[in-house]
JSON list of C-alpha atoms and ligand atoms in Angstrom, two decimals:
[
{"chain": "T", "resi": 1, "resn": "MET", "atom": "CA", "xyz": [0.00, 0.00, 0.00]},
{"chain": "T", "resi": 2, "resn": "GLU", "atom": "CA", "xyz": [1.00, 3.65, -0.47]},
{"chain": "T", "resi": 3, "resn": "PRO", "atom": "CA", "xyz": [1.92, 5.94, 2.47]},
{"chain": "T", "resi": 4, "resn": "PHE", "atom": "CA", "xyz": [-0.83, 8.42, 3.30]},
{"chain": "T", "resi": 5, "resn": "SER", "atom": "CA", "xyz": [-1.82, 10.96, 5.93]},
{"chain": "T", "resi": 6, "resn": "THR", "atom": "CA", "xyz": [-5.10, 12.17, 7.32]},
{"chain": "T", "resi": 7, "resn": "ILE", "atom": "CA", "xyz": [-6.00, 15.44, 9.02]},
{"chain": "T", "resi": 8, "resn": "TYR", "atom": "CA", "xyz": [-7.77, 15.68, 12.35]},
{"chain": "T", "resi": 9, "resn": "ASP", "atom": "CA", "xyz": [-10.33, 18.47, 11.96]},
{"chain": "T", "resi": 10, "resn": "SER", "atom": "CA", "xyz": [-10.69, 19.52, 15.60]},
{"chain": "T", "resi": 11, "resn": "GLU", "atom": "CA", "xyz": [-13.48, 22.02, 14.98]},
{"chain": "T", "resi": 12, "resn": "ASN", "atom": "CA", "xyz": [-15.73, 19.46, 13.30]},
{"chain": "T", "resi": 13, "resn": "GLU", "atom": "CA", "xyz": [-14.34, 16.56, 15.34]},
{"chain": "T", "resi": 14, "resn": "ILE", "atom": "CA", "xyz": [-13.70, 14.32, 12.35]},
{"chain": "T", "resi": 15, "resn": "LEU", "atom": "CA", "xyz": [-10.78, 12.58, 10.70]},
{"chain": "T", "resi": 16, "resn": "THR", "atom": "CA", "xyz": [-10.75, 13.85, 7.12]},
{"chain": "T", "resi": 17, "resn": "ASN", "atom": "CA", "xyz": [-10.38, 11.34, 4.25]},
{"chain": "T", "resi": 18, "resn": "TYR", "atom": "CA", "xyz": [-11.83, 8.59, 6.39]},
{"chain": "T", "resi": 19, "resn": "THR", "atom": "CA", "xyz": [-12.85, 5.44, 4.54]},
{"chain": "T", "resi": 20, "resn": "LEU", "atom": "CA", "xyz": [-15.22, 4.14, 7.19]},
{"chain": "T", "resi": 21, "resn": "HIS", "atom": "CA", "xyz": [-17.66, 6.05, 9.34]},
{"chain": "T", "resi": 22, "resn": "GLU", "atom": "CA", "xyz": [-19.78, 4.40, 12.02]},
{"chain": "T", "resi": 23, "resn": "GLU", "atom": "CA", "xyz": [-22.40, 5.94, 14.24]},
{"chain": "T", "resi": 24, "resn": "LYS", "atom": "CA", "xyz": [-23.57, 4.10, 17.34]},
{"chain": "T", "resi": 25, "resn": "LYS", "atom": "CA", "xyz": [-26.99, 5.29, 18.36]},
{"chain": "T", "resi": 26, "resn": "ILE", "atom": "CA", "xyz": [-28.98, 4.54, 21.51]},
{"chain": "T", "resi": 27, "resn": "SER", "atom": "CA", "xyz": [-30.70, 1.76, 19.51]},
{"chain": "T", "resi": 28, "resn": "ASP", "atom": "CA", "xyz": [-27.31, 0.07, 18.95]},
{"chain": "T", "resi": 29, "resn": "MET", "atom": "CA", "xyz": [-26.58, 0.05, 22.70]},
{"chain": "T", "resi": 30, "resn": "LYS", "atom": "CA", "xyz": [-29.22, -2.46, 23.86]},
{"chain": "T", "resi": 31, "resn": "GLY", "atom": "CA", "xyz": [-28.04, -4.14, 27.06]},
{"chain": "T", "resi": 32, "resn": "TYR", "atom": "CA", "xyz": [-25.07, -1.83, 27.59]},
{"chain": "T", "resi": 33, "resn": "PHE", "atom": "CA", "xyz": [-26.57, 0.62, 30.11]},
{"chain": "T", "resi": 34, "resn": "ILE", "atom": "CA", "xyz": [-27.78, -0.41, 33.58]},
{"chain": "T", "resi": 35, "resn": "ASN", "atom": "CA", "xyz": [-31.30, 0.97, 33.11]},
{"chain": "T", "resi": 36, "resn": "GLU", "atom": "CA", "xyz": [-32.54, -0.78, 29.94]},
{"chain": "T", "resi": 37, "resn": "GLU", "atom": "CA", "xyz": [-36.02, 0.73, 30.30]},
{"chain": "T", "resi": 38, "resn": "ALA", "atom": "CA", "xyz": [-34.58, 4.26, 30.30]},
{"chain": "T", "resi": 39, "resn": "ARG", "atom": "CA", "xyz": [-32.46, 3.39, 27.23]},
{"chain": "T", "resi": 40, "resn": "GLU", "atom": "CA", "xyz": [-35.56, 2.14, 25.39]},
{"chain": "T", "resi": 41, "resn": "LYS", "atom": "CA", "xyz": [-37.43, 5.33, 26.25]},
{"chain": "T", "resi": 42, "resn": "ILE", "atom": "CA", "xyz": [-34.66, 7.49, 24.73]},
{"chain": "T", "resi": 43, "resn": "GLU", "atom": "CA", "xyz": [-34.56, 5.19, 21.69]},
{"chain": "T", "resi": 44, "resn": "LYS", "atom": "CA", "xyz": [-38.29, 5.73, 21.09]},
{"chain": "T", "resi": 45, "resn": "GLU", "atom": "CA", "xyz": [-38.23, 9.46, 21.73]},
{"chain": "T", "resi": 46, "resn": "GLU", "atom": "CA", "xyz": [-35.07, 10.60, 19.98]},
{"chain": "T", "resi": 47, "resn": "ASN", "atom": "CA", "xyz": [-32.64, 7.75, 19.31]},
{"chain": "T", "resi": 48, "resn": "LYS", "atom": "CA", "xyz": [-29.62, 9.99, 19.95]},
{"chain": "T", "resi": 49, "resn": "VAL", "atom": "CA", "xyz": [-26.13, 9.32, 18.57]},
{"chain": "T", "resi": 50, "resn": "VAL", "atom": "CA", "xyz": [-23.90, 8.08, 21.43]},
{"chain": "T", "resi": 51, "resn": "TYR", "atom": "CA", "xyz": [-20.58, 7.97, 19.55]},
{"chain": "T", "resi": 52, "resn": "LYS", "atom": "CA", "xyz": [-19.02, 8.21, 16.10]},
{"chain": "T", "resi": 53, "resn": "VAL", "atom": "CA", "xyz": [-15.93, 6.50, 14.72]},
{"chain": "T", "resi": 54, "resn": "TYR", "atom": "CA", "xyz": [-13.88, 7.60, 11.68]},
{"chain": "T", "resi": 55, "resn": "LYS", "atom": "CA", "xyz": [-11.46, 4.99, 10.46]},
{"chain": "T", "resi": 56, "resn": "GLN", "atom": "CA", "xyz": [-8.93, 4.50, 7.69]},
{"chain": "T", "resi": 57, "resn": "ASP", "atom": "CA", "xyz": [-8.84, 1.07, 6.07]},
{"chain": "T", "resi": 58, "resn": "VAL", "atom": "CA", "xyz": [-5.49, -0.69, 5.92]},
{"chain": "T", "resi": 59, "resn": "PRO", "atom": "CA", "xyz": [-4.77, -4.32, 5.01]},
{"chain": "T", "resi": 60, "resn": "LEU", "atom": "CA", "xyz": [-5.56, -6.55, 8.01]},
{"chain": "T", "resi": 61, "resn": "ILE", "atom": "CA", "xyz": [-2.18, -8.25, 7.94]},
{"chain": "T", "resi": 62, "resn": "GLU", "atom": "CA", "xyz": [0.67, -8.63, 10.39]},
{"chain": "T", "resi": 63, "resn": "GLY", "atom": "CA", "xyz": [2.77, -5.49, 10.77]},
{"chain": "T", "resi": 64, "resn": "GLU", "atom": "CA", "xyz": [0.10, -3.00, 9.66]},
{"chain": "T", "resi": 65, "resn": "LEU", "atom": "CA", "xyz": [-1.59, -0.62, 12.12]},
{"chain": "T", "resi": 66, "resn": "LEU", "atom": "CA", "xyz": [-5.21, 0.46, 12.26]},
{"chain": "T", "resi": 67, "resn": "HIS", "atom": "CA", "xyz": [-6.06, 3.93, 13.54]},
{"chain": "T", "resi": 68, "resn": "CYS", "atom": "CA", "xyz": [-9.26, 5.84, 14.13]},
{"chain": "T", "resi": 69, "resn": "LEU", "atom": "CA", "xyz": [-10.88, 8.84, 15.75]},
{"chain": "T", "resi": 70, "resn": "THR", "atom": "CA", "xyz": [-13.72, 8.31, 18.24]},
{"chain": "T", "resi": 71, "resn": "CYS", "atom": "CA", "xyz": [-16.08, 11.08, 19.30]},
{"chain": "T", "resi": 72, "resn": "ILE", "atom": "CA", "xyz": [-18.43, 10.35, 22.23]},
{"chain": "T", "resi": 73, "resn": "GLN", "atom": "CA", "xyz": [-21.31, 12.80, 22.58]},
{"chain": "T", "resi": 74, "resn": "PRO", "atom": "CA", "xyz": [-22.26, 14.31, 25.94]},
{"chain": "T", "resi": 75, "resn": "GLY", "atom": "CA", "xyz": [-25.30, 12.61, 27.44]},
{"chain": "T", "resi": 76, "resn": "ASN", "atom": "CA", "xyz": [-26.52, 9.93, 29.80]},
{"chain": "T", "resi": 77, "resn": "VAL", "atom": "CA", "xyz": [-29.07, 7.18, 30.26]},
{"chain": "T", "resi": 78, "resn": "ASP", "atom": "CA", "xyz": [-30.77, 7.64, 33.63]},
{"chain": "T", "resi": 79, "resn": "GLY", "atom": "CA", "xyz": [-27.59, 9.31, 34.93]},
{"chain": "T", "resi": 80, "resn": "GLN", "atom": "CA", "xyz": [-25.12, 6.82, 33.43]},
{"chain": "T", "resi": 81, "resn": "PHE", "atom": "CA", "xyz": [-22.77, 8.71, 31.13]},
{"chain": "T", "resi": 82, "resn": "PHE", "atom": "CA", "xyz": [-22.54, 7.95, 27.39]},
{"chain": "T", "resi": 83, "resn": "MET", "atom": "CA", "xyz": [-19.72, 5.53, 26.62]},
{"chain": "T", "resi": 84, "resn": "THR", "atom": "CA", "xyz": [-18.39, 3.16, 23.99]},
{"chain": "T", "resi": 85, "resn": "LYS", "atom": "CA", "xyz": [-19.56, -0.46, 23.96]},
{"chain": "T", "resi": 86, "resn": "GLY", "atom": "CA", "xyz": [-16.08, -1.53, 24.95]},
{"chain": "T", "resi": 87, "resn": "HIS", "atom": "CA", "xyz": [-14.35, -4.71, 23.86]},
{"chain": "T", "resi": 88, "resn": "TYR", "atom": "CA", "xyz": [-11.45, -7.11, 24.22]},
{"chain": "T", "resi": 89, "resn": "HIS", "atom": "CA", "xyz": [-9.22, -7.80, 21.24]},
{"chain": "T", "resi": 90, "resn": "LEU", "atom": "CA", "xyz": [-9.85, -11.23, 19.75]},
{"chain": "T", "resi": 91, "resn": "ASN", "atom": "CA", "xyz": [-6.11, -11.62, 19.45]},
{"chain": "T", "resi": 92, "resn": "GLU", "atom": "CA", "xyz": [-5.05, -11.37, 23.10]},
{"chain": "T", "resi": 93, "resn": "LYS", "atom": "CA", "xyz": [-1.51, -10.49, 22.09]},
{"chain": "T", "resi": 94, "resn": "CYS", "atom": "CA", "xyz": [-2.56, -7.08, 20.72]},
{"chain": "T", "resi": 95, "resn": "ALA", "atom": "CA", "xyz": [-2.16, -3.89, 22.76]},
{"chain": "T", "resi": 96, "resn": "GLU", "atom": "CA", "xyz": [-3.47, -0.42, 21.86]},
{"chain": "T", "resi": 97, "resn": "ILE", "atom": "CA", "xyz": [-2.70, 3.28, 22.38]},
{"chain": "T", "resi": 98, "resn": "TYR", "atom": "CA", "xyz": [-5.38, 5.92, 23.01]},
{"chain": "T", "resi": 99, "resn": "HIS", "atom": "CA", "xyz": [-4.53, 9.62, 22.77]},
{"chain": "T", "resi": 100, "resn": "CYS", "atom": "CA", "xyz": [-7.12, 12.04, 24.16]},
{"chain": "T", "resi": 101, "resn": "LEU", "atom": "CA", "xyz": [-7.55, 15.15, 22.02]},
{"chain": "T", "resi": 102, "resn": "LYS", "atom": "CA", "xyz": [-10.59, 16.90, 23.47]},
{"chain": "T", "resi": 103, "resn": "GLY", "atom": "CA", "xyz": [-13.04, 16.70, 26.36]},
{"chain": "T", "resi": 104, "resn": "ASP", "atom": "CA", "xyz": [-13.10, 14.97, 29.69]},
{"chain": "T", "resi": 105, "resn": "GLY", "atom": "CA", "xyz": [-13.36, 11.23, 30.16]},
{"chain": "T", "resi": 106, "resn": "LEU", "atom": "CA", "xyz": [-12.41, 8.05, 31.90]},
{"chain": "T", "resi": 107, "resn": "LEU", "atom": "CA", "xyz": [-10.92, 4.89, 30.47]},
{"chain": "T", "resi": 108, "resn": "LEU", "atom": "CA", "xyz": [-12.21, 1.68, 32.07]},
{"chain": "T", "resi": 109, "resn": "LEU", "atom": "CA", "xyz": [-9.85, -1.26, 31.80]},
{"chain": "T", "resi": 110, "resn": "GLN", "atom": "CA", "xyz": [-10.18, -4.78, 33.08]},
{"chain": "T", "resi": 111, "resn": "LYS", "atom": "CA", "xyz": [-8.47, -8.10, 32.92]},
{"chain": "T", "resi": 112, "resn": "GLU", "atom": "CA", "xyz": [-9.94, -11.02, 34.88]},
{"chain": "T", "resi": 113, "resn": "ASP", "atom": "CA", "xyz": [-10.29, -9.64, 38.44]},
{"chain": "T", "resi": 114, "resn": "GLN", "atom": "CA", "xyz": [-8.05, -6.61, 37.86]},
{"chain": "T", "resi": 115, "resn": "ILE", "atom": "CA", "xyz": [-9.72, -3.23, 37.27]},
{"chain": "T", "resi": 116, "resn": "LYS", "atom": "CA", "xyz": [-8.07, 0.08, 36.33]},
{"chain": "T", "resi": 117, "resn": "ILE", "atom": "CA", "xyz": [-9.78, 3.40, 35.74]},
{"chain": "T", "resi": 118, "resn": "LEU", "atom": "CA", "xyz": [-7.60, 6.05, 34.10]},
{"chain": "T", "resi": 119, "resn": "GLU", "atom": "CA", "xyz": [-8.36, 9.76, 33.79]},
{"chain": "T", "resi": 120, "resn": "PHE", "atom": "CA", "xyz": [-8.63, 10.60, 30.13]},
{"chain": "T", "resi": 121, "resn": "LYS", "atom": "CA", "xyz": [-8.15, 14.31, 29.37]},
{"chain": "T", "resi": 122, "resn": "PRO", "atom": "CA", "xyz": [-6.52, 16.18, 26.44]},
{"chain": "T", "resi": 123, "resn": "ASN", "atom": "CA", "xyz": [-2.88, 15.13, 25.95]},
{"chain": "T", "resi": 124, "resn": "ALA", "atom": "CA", "xyz": [-3.31, 11.93, 28.00]},
{"chain": "T", "resi": 125, "resn": "ILE", "atom": "CA", "xyz": [-1.79, 9.01, 26.13]},
{"chain": "T", "resi": 126, "resn": "ALA", "atom": "CA", "xyz": [-3.07, 5.74, 27.53]},
{"chain": "T", "resi": 127, "resn": "TYR", "atom": "CA", "xyz": [-1.40, 2.41, 26.96]},
{"chain": "T", "resi": 128, "resn": "ILE", "atom": "CA", "xyz": [-3.79, -0.53, 26.96]},
{"chain": "T", "resi": 129, "resn": "PRO", "atom": "CA", "xyz": [-1.71, -3.67, 27.41]},
{"chain": "T", "resi": 130, "resn": "ALA", "atom": "CA", "xyz": [-2.58, -6.83, 25.50]},
{"chain": "T", "resi": 131, "resn": "GLY", "atom": "CA", "xyz": [-5.43, -8.79, 27.06]},
{"chain": "T", "resi": 132, "resn": "TRP", "atom": "CA", "xyz": [-7.20, -5.88, 28.80]},
{"chain": "T", "resi": 133, "resn": "GLY", "atom": "CA", "xyz": [-10.85, -5.05, 27.99]},
{"chain": "T", "resi": 134, "resn": "HIS", "atom": "CA", "xyz": [-11.35, -1.34, 27.33]},
{"chain": "T", "resi": 135, "resn": "ARG", "atom": "CA", "xyz": [-14.27, 1.10, 27.36]},
{"chain": "T", "resi": 136, "resn": "THR", "atom": "CA", "xyz": [-14.25, 4.92, 27.24]},
{"chain": "T", "resi": 137, "resn": "VAL", "atom": "CA", "xyz": [-16.73, 7.15, 29.08]},
{"chain": "T", "resi": 138, "resn": "ASN", "atom": "CA", "xyz": [-17.51, 10.83, 28.42]},
{"chain": "T", "resi": 139, "resn": "ILE", "atom": "CA", "xyz": [-17.94, 12.48, 31.84]},
{"chain": "T", "resi": 140, "resn": "SER", "atom": "CA", "xyz": [-18.63, 15.99, 30.50]},
{"chain": "T", "resi": 141, "resn": "PHE", "atom": "CA", "xyz": [-22.20, 17.35, 30.61]},
{"chain": "T", "resi": 142, "resn": "THR", "atom": "CA", "xyz": [-21.66, 19.61, 27.60]},
{"chain": "T", "resi": 143, "resn": "LYS", "atom": "CA", "xyz": [-18.63, 18.63, 25.48]},
{"chain": "T", "resi": 144, "resn": "SER", "atom": "CA", "xyz": [-17.74, 15.67, 23.27]},
{"chain": "T", "resi": 145, "resn": "LEU", "atom": "CA", "xyz": [-14.86, 13.38, 24.20]},
{"chain": "T", "resi": 146, "resn": "VAL", "atom": "CA", "xyz": [-12.55, 12.96, 21.20]},
{"chain": "T", "resi": 147, "resn": "PHE", "atom": "CA", "xyz": [-9.63, 10.55, 21.04]},
{"chain": "T", "resi": 148, "resn": "PHE", "atom": "CA", "xyz": [-7.31, 8.89, 18.58]},
{"chain": "T", "resi": 149, "resn": "SER", "atom": "CA", "xyz": [-6.44, 5.17, 18.74]},
{"chain": "T", "resi": 150, "resn": "VAL", "atom": "CA", "xyz": [-3.75, 3.03, 17.14]},
{"chain": "T", "resi": 151, "resn": "TRP", "atom": "CA", "xyz": [-3.69, -0.78, 17.29]},
{"chain": "T", "resi": 152, "resn": "PRO", "atom": "CA", "xyz": [-2.37, -3.79, 15.34]},
{"chain": "T", "resi": 153, "resn": "ALA", "atom": "CA", "xyz": [-4.39, -4.59, 12.23]},
{"chain": "T", "resi": 154, "resn": "GLN", "atom": "CA", "xyz": [-4.76, -8.21, 13.30]},
{"chain": "T", "resi": 155, "resn": "SER", "atom": "CA", "xyz": [-6.37, -7.45, 16.71]},
{"chain": "T", "resi": 156, "resn": "GLY", "atom": "CA", "xyz": [-10.02, -8.13, 15.88]},
{"chain": "T", "resi": 157, "resn": "TYR", "atom": "CA", "xyz": [-12.85, -7.22, 18.27]},
{"chain": "T", "resi": 158, "resn": "ASP", "atom": "CA", "xyz": [-14.56, -9.35, 20.89]},
{"chain": "T", "resi": 159, "resn": "TYR", "atom": "CA", "xyz": [-17.75, -7.58, 21.97]},
{"chain": "T", "resi": 160, "resn": "GLU", "atom": "CA", "xyz": [-19.48, -10.75, 23.18]},
{"chain": "T", "resi": 161, "resn": "ARG", "atom": "CA", "xyz": [-16.96, -11.21, 25.95]},
{"chain": "T", "resi": 162, "resn": "THR", "atom": "CA", "xyz": [-17.93, -7.86, 27.49]},
{"chain": "T", "resi": 163, "resn": "MET", "atom": "CA", "xyz": [-21.51, -9.16, 27.63]},
{"chain": "T", "resi": 164, "resn": "LYS", "atom": "CA", "xyz": [-20.47, -12.41, 29.33]},
{"chain": "T", "resi": 165, "resn": "GLU", "atom": "CA", "xyz": [-17.94, -10.67, 31.62]},
{"chain": "T", "resi": 166, "resn": "PRO", "atom": "CA", "xyz": [-19.40, -7.16, 31.91]},
{"chain": "T", "resi": 167, "resn": "PHE", "atom": "CA", "xyz": [-17.32, -4.17, 32.98]},
{"chain": "T", "resi": 168, "resn": "GLN", "atom": "CA", "xyz": [-17.44, -4.12, 36.79]},
{"chain": "T", "resi": 169, "resn": "SER", "atom": "CA", "xyz": [-17.70, -0.34, 37.15]},
{"chain": "T", "resi": 170, "resn": "SER", "atom": "CA", "xyz": [-20.23, 2.16, 35.81]},
{"chain": "T", "resi": 171, "resn": "ILE", "atom": "CA", "xyz": [-19.84, 5.92, 35.75]},
{"chain": "T", "resi": 172, "resn": "VAL", "atom": "CA", "xyz": [-22.88, 7.91, 36.83]},
{"chain": "T", "resi": 173, "resn": "LYS", "atom": "CA", "xyz": [-23.81, 11.52, 37.47]},
{"chain": "T", "resi": 174, "resn": "ASP", "atom": "CA", "xyz": [-23.25, 12.87, 40.95]},
{"chain": "T", "resi": 175, "resn": "LYS", "atom": "CA", "xyz": [-24.46, 16.47, 41.21]},
{"chain": "T", "resi": 176, "resn": "GLU", "atom": "CA", "xyz": [-22.13, 18.44, 38.86]},
{"chain": "T", "resi": 177, "resn": "SER", "atom": "CA", "xyz": [-19.59, 15.63, 38.69]},
{"chain": "T", "resi": 178, "resn": "TYR", "atom": "CA", "xyz": [-19.44, 11.83, 38.50]},
{"chain": "T", "resi": 179, "resn": "LYS", "atom": "CA", "xyz": [-19.09, 8.84, 40.75]},
{"chain": "T", "resi": 180, "resn": "ILE", "atom": "CA", "xyz": [-17.96, 5.30, 40.11]},
{"chain": "T", "resi": 181, "resn": "ILE", "atom": "CA", "xyz": [-20.37, 2.57, 41.12]},
{"chain": "T", "resi": 182, "resn": "ARG", "atom": "CA", "xyz": [-20.09, -1.21, 41.02]},
{"chain": "T", "resi": 183, "resn": "ARG", "atom": "CA", "xyz": [-22.34, -2.46, 38.27]},
{"chain": "J", "resi": 1, "resn": "F6R", "atom": "C1", "xyz": [-10.06, -0.29, 18.56]},
{"chain": "J", "resi": 1, "resn": "F6R", "atom": "C2", "xyz": [-10.49, 0.55, 19.69]},
{"chain": "J", "resi": 1, "resn": "F6R", "atom": "C3", "xyz": [-11.21, 1.86, 19.43]},
{"chain": "J", "resi": 1, "resn": "F6R", "atom": "C4", "xyz": [-12.72, 1.59, 19.51]},
{"chain": "J", "resi": 1, "resn": "F6R", "atom": "C5", "xyz": [-13.61, 2.82, 19.37]},
{"chain": "J", "resi": 1, "resn": "F6R", "atom": "C6", "xyz": [-15.09, 2.46, 19.55]},
{"chain": "J", "resi": 1, "resn": "F6R", "atom": "O1", "xyz": [-9.44, -1.45, 18.98]},
{"chain": "J", "resi": 1, "resn": "F6R", "atom": "O2", "xyz": [-10.36, 0.19, 20.84]},
{"chain": "J", "resi": 1, "resn": "F6R", "atom": "O3", "xyz": [-10.88, 2.41, 18.25]},
{"chain": "J", "resi": 1, "resn": "F6R", "atom": "O4", "xyz": [-13.08, 0.62, 18.55]},
{"chain": "J", "resi": 1, "resn": "F6R", "atom": "O5", "xyz": [-13.28, 3.76, 20.33]},
{"chain": "J", "resi": 1, "resn": "F6R", "atom": "O6", "xyz": [-15.32, 1.67, 20.67]},
{"chain": "J", "resi": 1, "resn": "F6R", "atom": "P1", "xyz": [-15.97, 0.22, 20.56]},
{"chain": "J", "resi": 1, "resn": "F6R", "atom": "O7", "xyz": [-15.18, -0.54, 19.55]},
{"chain": "J", "resi": 1, "resn": "F6R", "atom": "O8", "xyz": [-15.86, -0.35, 21.91]},
{"chain": "J", "resi": 1, "resn": "F6R", "atom": "O9", "xyz": [-17.37, 0.41, 20.08]},
{"chain": "J", "resi": 2, "resn": "ZN", "atom": "ZN1", "xyz": [-9.49, -1.85, 21.08]}
]
């Protein structure tokens, strides 16, 4: 493949020249929030966008790197902040790097009985070691959380595992801030 570059358009919160754009709406997040009834209500009323992903395709072969921009909207479901679905990599030997560009968030990480919650603010560069499940949460009431990720092209995604072994912590509103609760 040919070398290429993309531009992060910070004002519009997109990666220009993307080849793949995904939008996860409230209707795509069935079973991910604690209060499923509240999620259904929002789905019927407005079906808001929870997060967007802009990705560049590369060959899914050893040595290549995938990269993307994720933008999580501000919002909550019955007080539980908007977040990504979260996943493990199918290939447990694949790590990942997240670089926060904008907003205010938390990165939830877990591996078996180990849990880590990292602050995720602009300029934070988080290293997600191989084998750790990862989910990002936008804890701002007004701003999007925007971050850039880079990971091996052969990682794959395991979303089912996060259903069988759900994230142990949830991030909910607490007055003007947030608190961490056990799920
Ligand atoms: C890729 C990765 C991120 C996420 C993205 C959306 O390995 O971790 O690029 O894919 O932030 O989150 P999910 O995939 O959990 O819907
Ligand atoms: Zn990942």
